[in-house]
Amino acid sequence: MKRLFCEHNIRISNELSGAWRFLTDPNEVGETEGWQNGLPTGDTVIVPSVWNNELRLLNYEGAGWYEKKFTTTGGTLRFEFGSVMTLADIWLDGEKVFNHYGAFTQFDFILNNIEAGEHTLIVRADNRQNEKSIPQKRVDWFNYGGIARDVYFDELNGICVLQNHVKYTLSEDLKVATIFSDLVLYNASDKSCASNVTIAVGENEIYNGEVSLSAYETMTLKTPEAEIPVELWSVESPKLYTVVAKTETDDLIDRIGFRLIETKNCKVYLNKKEVEFRGVNRHEEHPEWGFAFPAKLMKRDIDMILDLGCNTIRGSHYPQSQIFVDMLDERGIMFWSEIPIWGCGFSEAVLQDPDVVERGMTMHREMVKYYFNHPSIVIWGMHNEVWTPWACVYDITKKYHDFLRSEGGNRLITHATLCPNDDPCFEFDDIISINQYHGWYYGGFDTWDRVVNELRERRIKLGMADKPVIYSEFGAGALAGYHVPFDSVRWSEEYQRDILKYTIELFHKDPMVVGFYIWQFTNIRTSPTMDLNRVRCFNNKGIVDEYRNPKLAYYTVRDLYNRYKGEENA
Ligand code: ADA
């Protein structure tokens, strides 16, 4: 299941999730021994999943081969993979057909002239990271391997809709949308074809036209603007509209919501109402499932996050499952989506390596391509904790910023920095986002007052006093069950609770600060080689443990966030 709703009524879309054959390849003999034609042996595994939850593969980094047989009526097929960690090489009937880089972004490809009958699909996944990979080797989560999200193949006929990005502006009273679509159409047949194309948003048809394309031609089409009355998507009332783009032989169904997010005079407004971001950072990870996170648990994470009084989540540090973002659309939770550039381990030389910059760019392109229509995504994150004072980072940030801005859609852009005093890239941010760990890695609780004031003064000196600030990461590690009630002792649940209370109260009363994302919602598994005191090989800063049992901090955050929510709605 890749979406919460049915994406096609006309197109035949086949799920390839379920039983696959699987074989690890620690000695890298697969290709020379011809495994691309079919695996010589192999266990049955369930896709989607990660192999690090199979027996004796807990720490396995390397290649894993997967095989799936399927039948088709033939013709033009479109394959879609939600996530292969991290490198994917793909063969169909022994012929190499695709390769993809990047664990967390979706990809698809089209193959023509496929014969009717049975076929063998082989995927070689490789989860090894190095200093030039994104994410690079030193990273604060565990690099699981495998086919971690669903796999589909579609049987395409005639003129098909490959993509429909719906763009709009709202009237001053927010009641009317001026709307158009950026459509990508494709002729899947070996002859020229013509077709009627329609797009409907709810009850309103916004486009009706004729196109003709030669064999296997792709066409991008910007439809003329139409005006429709709309109800808004908001945190309190997340109204969604179904969008159906249809040709005579194909369709693509998606959902959109209409809303306006903007910053003005150091405040953020959603639909012209001032909003405070009260959130958590969430990794889509669980010890039993790794990154192949089940939809049932996504819903439970959301239930808990709403119970906390949050109105937003930062998807640290990569695009999270489409189905999770569908749930956020439905439940009115604002989302920050970013790509996995986790900066701390990058050297300056590697960061500016054109291959690395381009990999980041490709991930941004893929994130925008698949996630464009989600109303819940109100923030695009460009990168996290790269050493921004290095000269090259300015150019890279500009490049990513310019791309995200040029794609349109009404979103705020930011990057999470750990250099509030010398970051030269604030000019690219709609909101300045700061990651800091005073009271944990450095300083004490009271250092916070000083550093918040330093940032205030720096913004004024830079002529950016209008830019709002989000504290995008702050917190402390706590070992679940370790209690020291009468003294202040690191790693205790009380210490974590106290530092979160201190910082959240400080941020909430500061007029410069428009939001805060606790690091982090749950404990997560990290790399066994991670430095930085990762007790049990987990990052223990979750306010719930890795099995979602609340620590003391959970209840304190819940009191604070729900009180602030009440004040906002009073
Ligand atoms: C950084 C980083 C997080 C996490 C955190 C921590 O800010 O962005 O991914 O590693 O530090 O726990 O130290």
mmCIF file with all atom_site columns, C-alpha atoms and ligand atoms in Angstrom, residues 139-141 283 314 316-317 342 344 384-385 416 418 435-437 440-441 473 519-520 524 530 532 534 539 541, ligand 1:
data_model
loop_
_atom_site.group_PDB
_atom_site.id
_atom_site.type_symbol
_atom_site.label_atom_id
_atom_site.label_alt_id
_atom_site.label_comp_id
_atom_site.label_asym_id
_atom_site.label_entity_id
_atom_site.label_seq_id
_atom_site.pdbx_PDB_ins_code
_atom_site.Cartn_x
_atom_site.Cartn_y
_atom_site.Cartn_z
_atom_site.occupancy
_atom_site.B_iso_or_equiv
_atom_site.pdbx_formal_charge
_atom_site.auth_seq_id
_atom_site.auth_comp_id
_atom_site.auth_asym_id
_atom_site.auth_atom_id
_atom_site.pdbx_PDB_model_num
ATOM   1  C CA . VAL A 1 139 ? 25.694 9.689  10.326 1.00 0.00 ? 139 VAL A CA 1
ATOM   2  C CA . ASP A 1 140 ? 23.566 9.474  13.453 1.00 0.00 ? 140 ASP A CA 1
ATOM   3  C CA . TRP A 1 141 ? 21.184 6.736  12.378 1.00 0.00 ? 141 TRP A CA 1
ATOM   4  C CA . HIS A 1 283 ? 12.827 9.460  12.223 1.00 0.00 ? 283 HIS A CA 1
ATOM   5  C CA . ARG A 1 314 ? 10.045 17.695 11.069 1.00 0.00 ? 314 ARG A CA 1
ATOM   6  C CA . SER A 1 316 ? 14.372 14.305 10.022 1.00 0.00 ? 316 SER A CA 1
ATOM   7  C CA . HIS A 1 317 ? 16.356 13.748 7.949  1.00 0.00 ? 317 HIS A CA 1
ATOM   8  C CA . TRP A 1 342 ? 23.444 15.372 7.370  1.00 0.00 ? 342 TRP A CA 1
ATOM   9  C CA . CYS A 1 344 ? 28.612 16.932 10.377 1.00 0.00 ? 344 CYS A CA 1
ATOM   10 C CA . ASN A 1 384 ? 21.058 19.829 7.968  1.00 0.00 ? 384 ASN A CA 1
ATOM   11 C CA . GLU A 1 385 ? 24.121 20.959 9.928  1.00 0.00 ? 385 GLU A CA 1
ATOM   12 C CA . ALA A 1 416 ? 18.966 23.694 9.923  1.00 0.00 ? 416 ALA A CA 1
ATOM   13 C CA . LEU A 1 418 ? 24.512 24.740 13.987 1.00 0.00 ? 418 LEU A CA 1
ATOM   14 C CA . ASN A 1 435 ? 20.048 23.267 16.061 1.00 0.00 ? 435 ASN A CA 1
ATOM   15 C CA . GLN A 1 436 ? 21.676 23.674 19.482 1.00 0.00 ? 436 GLN A CA 1
ATOM   16 C CA . TYR A 1 437 ? 22.328 21.431 22.457 1.00 0.00 ? 437 TYR A CA 1
ATOM   17 C CA . TRP A 1 440 ? 23.828 18.586 26.792 1.00 0.00 ? 440 TRP A CA 1
ATOM   18 C CA . TYR A 1 441 ? 26.949 18.712 24.613 1.00 0.00 ? 441 TYR A CA 1
ATOM   19 C CA . GLU A 1 473 ? 16.703 20.742 17.376 1.00 0.00 ? 473 GLU A CA 1
ATOM   20 C CA . TRP A 1 519 ? 15.065 16.393 19.279 1.00 0.00 ? 519 TRP A CA 1
ATOM   21 C CA . GLN A 1 520 ? 13.455 13.890 19.119 1.00 0.00 ? 520 GLN A CA 1
ATOM   22 C CA . ILE A 1 524 ? 16.557 5.535  17.265 1.00 0.00 ? 524 ILE A CA 1
ATOM   23 C CA . MET A 1 530 ? 29.022 6.385  15.808 1.00 0.00 ? 530 MET A CA 1
ATOM   24 C CA . LEU A 1 532 ? 29.231 11.045 20.499 1.00 0.00 ? 532 LEU A CA 1
ATOM   25 C CA . ARG A 1 534 ? 25.657 6.612  21.709 1.00 0.00 ? 534 ARG A CA 1
ATOM   26 C CA . ASN A 1 539 ? 20.432 7.928  20.060 1.00 0.00 ? 539 ASN A CA 1
ATOM   27 C CA . LYS A 1 541 ? 17.111 11.645 23.044 1.00 0.00 ? 541 LYS A CA 1
HETATM 28 C C1 . ADA B 2 .   ? 22.273 16.827 15.333 1.00 0.00 ? 1   ADA B C1 1
HETATM 29 C C2 . ADA B 2 .   ? 21.616 16.066 14.210 1.00 0.00 ? 1   ADA B C2 1
HETATM 30 C C3 . ADA B 2 .   ? 20.681 14.989 14.682 1.00 0.00 ? 1   ADA B C3 1
HETATM 31 C C4 . ADA B 2 .   ? 21.235 14.272 15.905 1.00 0.00 ? 1   ADA B C4 1
HETATM 32 C C5 . ADA B 2 .   ? 21.503 15.269 17.015 1.00 0.00 ? 1   ADA B C5 1
HETATM 33 C C6 . ADA B 2 .   ? 22.091 14.642 18.276 1.00 0.00 ? 1   ADA B C6 1
HETATM 34 O O1 . ADA B 2 .   ? 21.717 18.004 15.600 1.00 0.00 ? 1   ADA B O1 1
HETATM 35 O O2 . ADA B 2 .   ? 20.973 16.898 13.285 1.00 0.00 ? 1   ADA B O2 1
HETATM 36 O O3 . ADA B 2 .   ? 20.494 14.081 13.629 1.00 0.00 ? 1   ADA B O3 1
HETATM 37 O O4 . ADA B 2 .   ? 22.398 13.612 15.571 1.00 0.00 ? 1   ADA B O4 1
HETATM 38 O O5 . ADA B 2 .   ? 22.444 16.201 16.552 1.00 0.00 ? 1   ADA B O5 1
HETATM 39 O O6 . ADA B 2 .   ? 21.425 13.824 18.885 1.00 0.00 ? 1   ADA B O6 1
HETATM 40 O O7 . ADA B 2 .   ? 23.231 14.966 18.596 1.00 0.00 ? 1   ADA B O7 1
#
